[in-house]
Amino acid sequence: MPRFLKDFLNRNGTGPGLAMLGLVLFWTVGLIILPQLSMLDFSFRPNLPPPELGGPKDLYTLENYKYLVYGPEGGSQAYNTVDLMVFFRTLVAAVCVTVFNLILCYPIAYYLGQTRGNHIRVLALLLIIPYWINEILRAFALRIIFGETGVLNTIFMGIGLFDAPFDFIRNDYALYAGLGYAYILLMIFPIYNVIESLDHNQIEAARDLGAPWWRIHWRVVIPYAKPGISSGCTMVFMLSAGALAAPQILGGPSSLWFTQLIYQQFNDSSDWPQGAAYAVVLLVTCVLLVLAVMRLFKVNMGDIGK
């Protein structure tokens, strides 16, 4: 038995330790790895009626992946520009939502982590309470707020900023705000957990040496908070790229999300192999982007798990 496993069982006891390992194994293998392998297998299968599954026509093929790039055979265009544009727009939008959340949440996390007092608990509770409501209900609430007769347009027209209602939904402002709001806690709390352990004397020492506030954050706080920042950015990016409820409810007519294409393939077209191929492409691309950014900013995989 490996030494780390023995140490784990010694710390937690044989029975509880084996139970925890079993649950983690079931979660990792049964609910993550095996479904993804099944999805991968589906993505290489042709779309056949149930009686023909397992027959001579049910062979592995790359047609589902070729469809994403080239579209249907005999199409009017050389490439599947619609689906490809939706794919790249989804990734760019997920990056923008991640950067927006980081800019918004870093000051909040720093204030929570470096300020002492009971009011911090109240502030943290106020951040958590809205998330007791279901994500779909929050999305509909935002649709009401951003609607043509919603709260924002009523206020802006009341103060004379707008002469006519502004369509926040058609211009995707509601969608990006909804995605940013949906995952804001996933950015705040990983950063807060790291910054809370930062010795405040280091910040005071930098101030005593005459460092401006931006240099203190750039040279002291941000390098120390890198594990929390990388963890928060990873979760927000992956969940934003894979979001479905917010794009369905808050998206305008021209803001099709790639997950909506996957949903249409699975449910509207009943083409599970094509939907599986789209899902695999999205998953692999997002993972590769995260790994590339981690390498660029010299972040280890262990930092995300801290």
mmCIF file of C-alpha atoms in Angstrom:
data_model
loop_
_atom_site.group_PDB
_atom_site.id
_atom_site.type_symbol
_atom_site.label_atom_id
_atom_site.label_comp_id
_atom_site.label_asym_id
_atom_site.label_seq_id
_atom_site.Cartn_x
_atom_site.Cartn_y
_atom_site.Cartn_z
ATOM 1 C CA MET A 1 0.000 0.000 0.000
ATOM 2 C CA PRO A 2 1.406 3.449 -0.885
ATOM 3 C CA ARG A 3 2.674 5.488 2.036
ATOM 4 C CA PHE A 4 0.333 8.443 1.427
ATOM 5 C CA LEU A 5 -2.616 6.031 1.529
ATOM 6 C CA LYS A 6 -1.425 4.557 4.819
ATOM 7 C CA ASP A 7 -1.014 8.041 6.288
ATOM 8 C CA PHE A 8 -4.510 8.972 5.133
ATOM 9 C CA LEU A 9 -6.039 5.870 6.734
ATOM 10 C CA ASN A 10 -4.069 6.423 9.936
ATOM 11 C CA ARG A 11 -5.295 10.015 10.228
ATOM 12 C CA ASN A 12 -8.945 9.268 9.519
ATOM 13 C CA GLY A 13 -9.310 5.669 10.649
ATOM 14 C CA THR A 14 -9.607 2.615 8.414
ATOM 15 C CA GLY A 15 -13.411 2.582 8.167
ATOM 16 C CA PRO A 16 -14.050 6.304 7.580
ATOM 17 C CA GLY A 17 -10.953 6.559 5.361
ATOM 18 C CA LEU A 18 -12.081 3.715 3.097
ATOM 19 C CA ALA A 19 -15.577 5.185 2.972
ATOM 20 C CA MET A 20 -14.238 8.584 1.883
ATOM 21 C CA LEU A 21 -11.961 6.982 -0.715
ATOM 22 C CA GLY A 22 -14.874 4.927 -2.016
ATOM 23 C CA LEU A 23 -17.085 7.996 -2.369
ATOM 24 C CA VAL A 24 -14.329 9.945 -4.125
ATOM 25 C CA LEU A 25 -13.689 6.978 -6.437
ATOM 26 C CA PHE A 26 -17.400 6.645 -7.214
ATOM 27 C CA TRP A 27 -17.651 10.392 -7.885
ATOM 28 C CA THR A 28 -14.560 10.477 -10.109
ATOM 29 C CA VAL A 29 -15.044 7.238 -12.037
ATOM 30 C CA GLY A 30 -18.800 6.691 -11.986
ATOM 31 C CA LEU A 31 -20.022 10.249 -12.431
ATOM 32 C CA ILE A 32 -17.201 11.870 -14.423
ATOM 33 C CA ILE A 33 -14.855 9.489 -16.255
ATOM 34 C CA LEU A 34 -17.314 6.809 -17.418
ATOM 35 C CA PRO A 35 -19.963 9.264 -18.695
ATOM 36 C CA GLN A 36 -17.288 11.192 -20.592
ATOM 37 C CA LEU A 37 -15.949 7.974 -22.110
ATOM 38 C CA SER A 38 -19.483 7.044 -23.132
ATOM 39 C CA MET A 39 -19.884 10.491 -24.689
ATOM 40 C CA LEU A 40 -16.597 10.034 -26.534
ATOM 41 C CA ASP A 41 -17.760 6.654 -27.864
ATOM 42 C CA PHE A 42 -21.073 8.164 -29.000
ATOM 43 C CA SER A 43 -19.239 10.922 -30.861
ATOM 44 C CA PHE A 44 -17.609 8.414 -33.236
ATOM 45 C CA ARG A 45 -20.839 6.561 -34.003
ATOM 46 C CA PRO A 46 -23.175 7.222 -36.946
ATOM 47 C CA ASN A 47 -26.720 8.352 -36.222
ATOM 48 C CA LEU A 48 -28.693 5.154 -36.752
ATOM 49 C CA PRO A 49 -32.176 4.015 -35.717
ATOM 50 C CA PRO A 50 -32.208 1.658 -32.685
ATOM 51 C CA PRO A 51 -32.736 -1.562 -34.739
ATOM 52 C CA GLU A 52 -29.505 -0.941 -36.665
ATOM 53 C CA LEU A 53 -27.323 -0.239 -33.614
ATOM 54 C CA GLY A 54 -24.586 -2.845 -33.269
ATOM 55 C CA GLY A 55 -25.009 -3.894 -36.897
ATOM 56 C CA PRO A 56 -22.626 -3.632 -39.863
ATOM 57 C CA LYS A 57 -23.384 0.087 -40.320
ATOM 58 C CA ASP A 58 -22.566 0.916 -36.690
ATOM 59 C CA LEU A 59 -18.860 1.552 -37.259
ATOM 60 C CA TYR A 60 -16.615 4.282 -35.922
ATOM 61 C CA THR A 61 -16.522 7.394 -38.094
ATOM 62 C CA LEU A 62 -15.212 10.963 -38.062
ATOM 63 C CA GLU A 63 -18.261 12.360 -39.848
ATOM 64 C CA ASN A 64 -19.658 13.985 -36.707
ATOM 65 C CA TYR A 65 -16.469 16.000 -36.209
ATOM 66 C CA LYS A 66 -16.208 16.818 -39.915
ATOM 67 C CA TYR A 67 -19.734 18.186 -39.790
ATOM 68 C CA LEU A 68 -18.681 20.842 -37.282
ATOM 69 C CA VAL A 69 -15.959 22.077 -39.646
ATOM 70 C CA TYR A 70 -17.440 21.493 -43.117
ATOM 71 C CA GLY A 71 -21.175 21.210 -42.510
ATOM 72 C CA PRO A 72 -23.441 18.830 -44.442
ATOM 73 C CA GLU A 73 -22.228 17.252 -47.649
ATOM 74 C CA GLY A 74 -23.232 19.222 -50.713
ATOM 75 C CA GLY A 75 -23.803 22.385 -48.689
ATOM 76 C CA SER A 76 -23.591 25.816 -50.269
ATOM 77 C CA GLN A 77 -20.564 26.828 -48.157
ATOM 78 C CA ALA A 78 -17.125 25.283 -47.888
ATOM 79 C CA TYR A 79 -17.171 25.485 -44.088
ATOM 80 C CA ASN A 80 -19.826 25.299 -41.399
ATOM 81 C CA THR A 81 -19.458 28.993 -40.659
ATOM 82 C CA VAL A 82 -22.571 29.256 -38.483
ATOM 83 C CA ASP A 83 -21.591 26.590 -35.965
ATOM 84 C CA LEU A 84 -17.913 27.583 -36.016
ATOM 85 C CA MET A 85 -18.757 31.229 -35.342
ATOM 86 C CA VAL A 86 -21.028 30.217 -32.477
ATOM 87 C CA PHE A 87 -18.237 28.020 -31.084
ATOM 88 C CA PHE A 88 -15.576 30.741 -31.159
ATOM 89 C CA ARG A 89 -17.997 33.406 -29.935
ATOM 90 C CA THR A 90 -18.864 31.204 -26.956
ATOM 91 C CA LEU A 91 -15.197 30.805 -26.018
ATOM 92 C CA VAL A 92 -14.468 34.530 -26.388
ATOM 93 C CA ALA A 93 -17.542 35.424 -24.343
ATOM 94 C CA ALA A 94 -16.531 32.952 -21.617
ATOM 95 C CA VAL A 95 -13.084 34.570 -21.464
ATOM 96 C CA CYS A 96 -14.669 38.037 -21.223
ATOM 97 C CA VAL A 97 -16.999 36.899 -18.434
ATOM 98 C CA THR A 98 -14.023 35.413 -16.567
ATOM 99 C CA VAL A 99 -11.952 38.598 -16.867
ATOM 100 C CA PHE A 100 -14.942 40.733 -15.844
ATOM 101 C CA ASN A 101 -15.572 38.555 -12.791
ATOM 102 C CA LEU A 102 -11.899 38.688 -11.794
ATOM 103 C CA ILE A 103 -11.803 42.497 -12.010
ATOM 104 C CA LEU A 104 -15.037 42.776 -10.044
ATOM 105 C CA CYS A 105 -14.364 40.099 -7.424
ATOM 106 C CA TYR A 106 -10.695 40.686 -6.593
ATOM 107 C CA PRO A 107 -11.319 43.940 -4.642
ATOM 108 C CA ILE A 108 -14.242 42.330 -2.808
ATOM 109 C CA ALA A 109 -12.186 39.263 -1.914
ATOM 110 C CA TYR A 110 -9.278 41.445 -0.776
ATOM 111 C CA TYR A 111 -11.562 43.528 1.442
ATOM 112 C CA LEU A 112 -13.141 40.407 2.949
ATOM 113 C CA GLY A 113 -9.768 38.765 3.538
ATOM 114 C CA GLN A 114 -7.848 41.696 4.998
ATOM 115 C CA THR A 115 -10.556 43.438 7.027
ATOM 116 C CA ARG A 116 -11.536 42.365 10.514
ATOM 117 C CA GLY A 117 -14.897 42.842 12.197
ATOM 118 C CA ASN A 118 -18.353 41.320 12.498
ATOM 119 C CA HIS A 119 -19.595 43.336 9.523
ATOM 120 C CA ILE A 120 -17.481 41.073 7.284
ATOM 121 C CA ARG A 121 -19.683 38.120 8.255
ATOM 122 C CA VAL A 122 -22.760 40.161 7.428
ATOM 123 C CA LEU A 123 -21.297 41.124 4.044
ATOM 124 C CA ALA A 124 -20.416 37.485 3.274
ATOM 125 C CA LEU A 125 -23.951 36.436 4.245
ATOM 126 C CA LEU A 126 -25.433 39.090 1.951
ATOM 127 C CA LEU A 127 -23.351 37.658 -0.897
ATOM 128 C CA ILE A 128 -24.557 34.121 -0.216
ATOM 129 C CA ILE A 129 -28.282 34.677 0.407
ATOM 130 C CA PRO A 130 -29.230 35.439 -3.248
ATOM 131 C CA TYR A 131 -27.800 32.047 -4.227
ATOM 132 C CA TRP A 132 -30.402 30.284 -2.116
ATOM 133 C CA ILE A 133 -32.651 30.963 -5.112
ATOM 134 C CA ASN A 134 -32.505 28.642 -8.102
ATOM 135 C CA GLU A 135 -30.293 29.762 -11.001
ATOM 136 C CA ILE A 136 -33.201 29.696 -13.449
ATOM 137 C CA LEU A 137 -35.312 31.934 -11.219
ATOM 138 C CA ARG A 138 -32.392 34.359 -10.881
ATOM 139 C CA ALA A 139 -32.053 34.418 -14.673
ATOM 140 C CA PHE A 140 -35.748 35.242 -15.097
ATOM 141 C CA ALA A 141 -35.410 37.975 -12.463
ATOM 142 C CA LEU A 142 -32.546 39.487 -14.464
ATOM 143 C CA ARG A 143 -34.651 39.283 -17.607
ATOM 144 C CA ILE A 144 -37.305 41.352 -15.847
ATOM 145 C CA ILE A 145 -34.683 43.861 -14.680
ATOM 146 C CA PHE A 146 -33.118 44.221 -18.151
ATOM 147 C CA GLY A 147 -36.387 44.072 -20.123
ATOM 148 C CA GLU A 148 -37.711 46.976 -22.190
ATOM 149 C CA THR A 149 -40.228 47.754 -19.428
ATOM 150 C CA GLY A 150 -37.873 46.615 -16.676
ATOM 151 C CA VAL A 151 -36.276 48.399 -13.770
ATOM 152 C CA LEU A 152 -33.212 49.713 -15.604
ATOM 153 C CA ASN A 153 -35.097 51.194 -18.530
ATOM 154 C CA THR A 154 -37.643 52.730 -16.152
ATOM 155 C CA ILE A 155 -34.882 54.421 -14.143
ATOM 156 C CA PHE A 156 -32.856 55.570 -17.154
ATOM 157 C CA MET A 157 -35.895 56.981 -18.923
ATOM 158 C CA GLY A 158 -37.084 58.583 -15.694
ATOM 159 C CA ILE A 159 -33.829 60.522 -15.272
ATOM 160 C CA GLY A 160 -33.773 61.444 -18.959
ATOM 161 C CA LEU A 161 -30.763 59.306 -19.939
ATOM 162 C CA PHE A 162 -32.784 57.394 -22.571
ATOM 163 C CA ASP A 163 -35.577 58.721 -24.764
ATOM 164 C CA ALA A 164 -36.758 55.213 -25.645
ATOM 165 C CA PRO A 165 -36.257 51.822 -23.998
ATOM 166 C CA PHE A 166 -32.854 50.275 -24.672
ATOM 167 C CA ASP A 167 -32.876 46.587 -25.639
ATOM 168 C CA PHE A 168 -30.351 45.146 -23.175
ATOM 169 C CA ILE A 169 -31.331 41.599 -24.109
ATOM 170 C CA ARG A 170 -30.864 41.903 -27.863
ATOM 171 C CA ASN A 171 -27.488 43.587 -27.314
ATOM 172 C CA ASP A 172 -26.357 40.763 -24.970
ATOM 173 C CA TYR A 173 -25.803 43.003 -21.942
ATOM 174 C CA ALA A 174 -28.318 40.952 -19.973
ATOM 175 C CA LEU A 175 -26.618 37.697 -20.961
ATOM 176 C CA TYR A 176 -23.117 38.762 -19.912
ATOM 177 C CA ALA A 177 -24.402 40.308 -16.699
ATOM 178 C CA GLY A 178 -26.334 37.134 -15.949
ATOM 179 C CA LEU A 179 -23.328 34.886 -16.540
ATOM 180 C CA GLY A 180 -21.092 37.118 -14.440
ATOM 181 C CA TYR A 181 -23.635 37.200 -11.626
ATOM 182 C CA ALA A 182 -24.275 33.442 -11.769
ATOM 183 C CA TYR A 183 -20.672 32.508 -10.928
ATOM 184 C CA ILE A 184 -19.519 35.470 -8.871
ATOM 185 C CA LEU A 185 -19.154 33.441 -5.658
ATOM 186 C CA LEU A 186 -16.956 30.899 -7.444
ATOM 187 C CA MET A 187 -14.503 33.729 -8.059
ATOM 188 C CA ILE A 188 -14.767 35.545 -4.736
ATOM 189 C CA PHE A 189 -14.348 32.738 -2.228
ATOM 190 C CA PRO A 190 -11.274 30.961 -3.686
ATOM 191 C CA ILE A 191 -9.448 34.311 -3.763
ATOM 192 C CA TYR A 192 -10.766 35.250 -0.313
ATOM 193 C CA ASN A 193 -9.607 31.942 1.201
ATOM 194 C CA VAL A 194 -6.040 32.606 0.035
ATOM 195 C CA ILE A 195 -5.870 36.330 0.838
ATOM 196 C CA GLU A 196 -7.263 35.699 4.323
ATOM 197 C CA SER A 197 -4.083 33.764 5.184
ATOM 198 C CA LEU A 198 -1.778 36.532 3.911
ATOM 199 C CA ASP A 199 0.175 38.140 6.745
ATOM 200 C CA HIS A 200 -0.974 41.764 6.906
ATOM 201 C CA ASN A 201 2.498 42.727 8.130
ATOM 202 C CA GLN A 202 3.826 42.120 4.618
ATOM 203 C CA ILE A 203 1.445 44.742 3.256
ATOM 204 C CA GLU A 204 2.338 47.173 6.040
ATOM 205 C CA ALA A 205 6.044 46.619 5.370
ATOM 206 C CA ALA A 206 5.548 47.409 1.683
ATOM 207 C CA ARG A 207 3.691 50.586 2.615
ATOM 208 C CA ASP A 208 6.438 51.618 5.018
ATOM 209 C CA LEU A 209 8.950 51.215 2.210
ATOM 210 C CA GLY A 210 6.952 53.646 0.107
ATOM 211 C CA ALA A 211 5.362 51.240 -2.362
ATOM 212 C CA PRO A 212 2.160 52.584 -4.000
ATOM 213 C CA TRP A 213 -1.026 50.566 -3.641
ATOM 214 C CA TRP A 214 -0.887 49.135 -7.176
ATOM 215 C CA ARG A 215 2.679 47.858 -6.657
ATOM 216 C CA ILE A 216 1.690 46.269 -3.336
ATOM 217 C CA HIS A 217 -1.011 44.287 -5.098
ATOM 218 C CA TRP A 218 1.152 43.488 -8.118
ATOM 219 C CA ARG A 219 4.228 42.348 -6.173
ATOM 220 C CA VAL A 220 2.787 41.066 -2.872
ATOM 221 C CA VAL A 221 -0.926 40.248 -2.922
ATOM 222 C CA ILE A 222 -1.500 38.888 -6.433
ATOM 223 C CA PRO A 223 1.484 36.465 -6.425
ATOM 224 C CA TYR A 224 0.327 35.164 -3.044
ATOM 225 C CA ALA A 225 -3.297 34.895 -4.237
ATOM 226 C CA LYS A 226 -2.353 33.132 -7.491
ATOM 227 C CA PRO A 227 -3.798 29.737 -6.380
ATOM 228 C CA GLY A 228 -7.165 31.317 -5.576
ATOM 229 C CA ILE A 229 -7.175 33.399 -8.757
ATOM 230 C CA SER A 230 -6.350 30.383 -10.931
ATOM 231 C CA SER A 231 -9.001 28.253 -9.215
ATOM 232 C CA GLY A 232 -11.688 30.915 -9.544
ATOM 233 C CA CYS A 233 -10.863 31.709 -13.168
ATOM 234 C CA THR A 234 -10.882 28.033 -14.107
ATOM 235 C CA MET A 235 -14.299 27.401 -12.580
ATOM 236 C CA VAL A 236 -15.875 30.558 -14.004
ATOM 237 C CA PHE A 237 -14.487 29.962 -17.499
ATOM 238 C CA MET A 238 -15.505 26.301 -17.665
ATOM 239 C CA LEU A 239 -18.997 26.958 -16.318
ATOM 240 C CA SER A 240 -19.529 30.020 -18.523
ATOM 241 C CA ALA A 241 -18.514 28.125 -21.649
ATOM 242 C CA GLY A 242 -20.835 25.263 -20.668
ATOM 243 C CA ALA A 243 -23.773 27.397 -19.496
ATOM 244 C CA LEU A 244 -27.213 26.663 -20.891
ATOM 245 C CA ALA A 245 -29.891 28.201 -18.661
ATOM 246 C CA ALA A 246 -28.615 31.794 -18.842
ATOM 247 C CA PRO A 247 -28.147 31.835 -22.655
ATOM 248 C CA GLN A 248 -31.595 30.283 -23.129
ATOM 249 C CA ILE A 249 -33.321 32.848 -20.909
ATOM 250 C CA LEU A 250 -31.198 35.999 -21.271
ATOM 251 C CA GLY A 251 -29.765 35.610 -24.765
ATOM 252 C CA GLY A 252 -31.000 37.669 -27.686
ATOM 253 C CA PRO A 253 -31.943 36.345 -31.135
ATOM 254 C CA SER A 254 -28.343 36.561 -32.383
ATOM 255 C CA SER A 255 -26.579 35.341 -29.232
ATOM 256 C CA LEU A 256 -26.728 31.602 -29.832
ATOM 257 C CA TRP A 257 -24.494 29.709 -27.389
ATOM 258 C CA PHE A 258 -22.604 26.561 -28.385
ATOM 259 C CA THR A 259 -24.292 24.582 -25.615
ATOM 260 C CA GLN A 260 -27.624 25.469 -27.225
ATOM 261 C CA LEU A 261 -26.416 23.786 -30.427
ATOM 262 C CA ILE A 262 -25.505 20.713 -28.366
ATOM 263 C CA TYR A 263 -28.945 20.775 -26.732
ATOM 264 C CA GLN A 264 -30.616 21.034 -30.145
ATOM 265 C CA GLN A 265 -28.656 18.056 -31.472
ATOM 266 C CA PHE A 266 -29.564 15.889 -28.492
ATOM 267 C CA ASN A 267 -33.201 16.898 -28.014
ATOM 268 C CA ASP A 268 -34.582 18.559 -31.140
ATOM 269 C CA SER A 269 -32.739 16.559 -33.812
ATOM 270 C CA SER A 270 -32.338 13.370 -31.722
ATOM 271 C CA ASP A 271 -28.826 13.133 -33.161
ATOM 272 C CA TRP A 272 -26.929 11.979 -30.092
ATOM 273 C CA PRO A 273 -23.645 11.188 -31.905
ATOM 274 C CA GLN A 274 -23.513 14.701 -33.385
ATOM 275 C CA GLY A 275 -24.361 16.278 -30.040
ATOM 276 C CA ALA A 276 -21.724 14.127 -28.345
ATOM 277 C CA ALA A 277 -19.097 15.225 -30.884
ATOM 278 C CA TYR A 278 -19.933 18.888 -30.266
ATOM 279 C CA ALA A 279 -19.766 18.322 -26.493
ATOM 280 C CA VAL A 280 -16.381 16.589 -26.753
ATOM 281 C CA VAL A 281 -14.968 19.403 -28.895
ATOM 282 C CA LEU A 282 -16.141 22.012 -26.386
ATOM 283 C CA LEU A 283 -14.761 20.088 -23.415
ATOM 284 C CA VAL A 284 -11.363 19.357 -24.968
ATOM 285 C CA THR A 285 -10.950 22.924 -26.248
ATOM 286 C CA CYS A 286 -11.786 24.421 -22.845
ATOM 287 C CA VAL A 287 -9.379 22.067 -21.052
ATOM 288 C CA LEU A 288 -6.583 22.867 -23.516
ATOM 289 C CA LEU A 289 -7.184 26.613 -23.134
ATOM 290 C CA VAL A 290 -7.046 26.326 -19.346
ATOM 291 C CA LEU A 291 -3.816 24.306 -19.507
ATOM 292 C CA ALA A 292 -2.268 26.786 -21.956
ATOM 293 C CA VAL A 293 -3.115 29.766 -19.731
ATOM 294 C CA MET A 294 -1.788 27.912 -16.678
ATOM 295 C CA ARG A 295 1.479 27.311 -18.494
ATOM 296 C CA LEU A 296 1.615 30.931 -19.647
ATOM 297 C CA PHE A 297 1.207 32.270 -16.101
ATOM 298 C CA LYS A 298 3.285 29.465 -14.550
ATOM 299 C CA VAL A 299 0.467 28.002 -12.475
ATOM 300 C CA ASN A 300 0.750 24.402 -11.317
ATOM 301 C CA MET A 301 -2.165 22.001 -11.336
ATOM 302 C CA GLY A 302 -1.783 21.673 -7.575
ATOM 303 C CA ASP A 303 -2.432 25.399 -7.162
ATOM 304 C CA ILE A 304 -5.986 25.002 -8.482
ATOM 305 C CA GLY A 305 -6.675 22.277 -5.939
ATOM 306 C CA LYS A 306 -5.516 24.341 -2.973
#
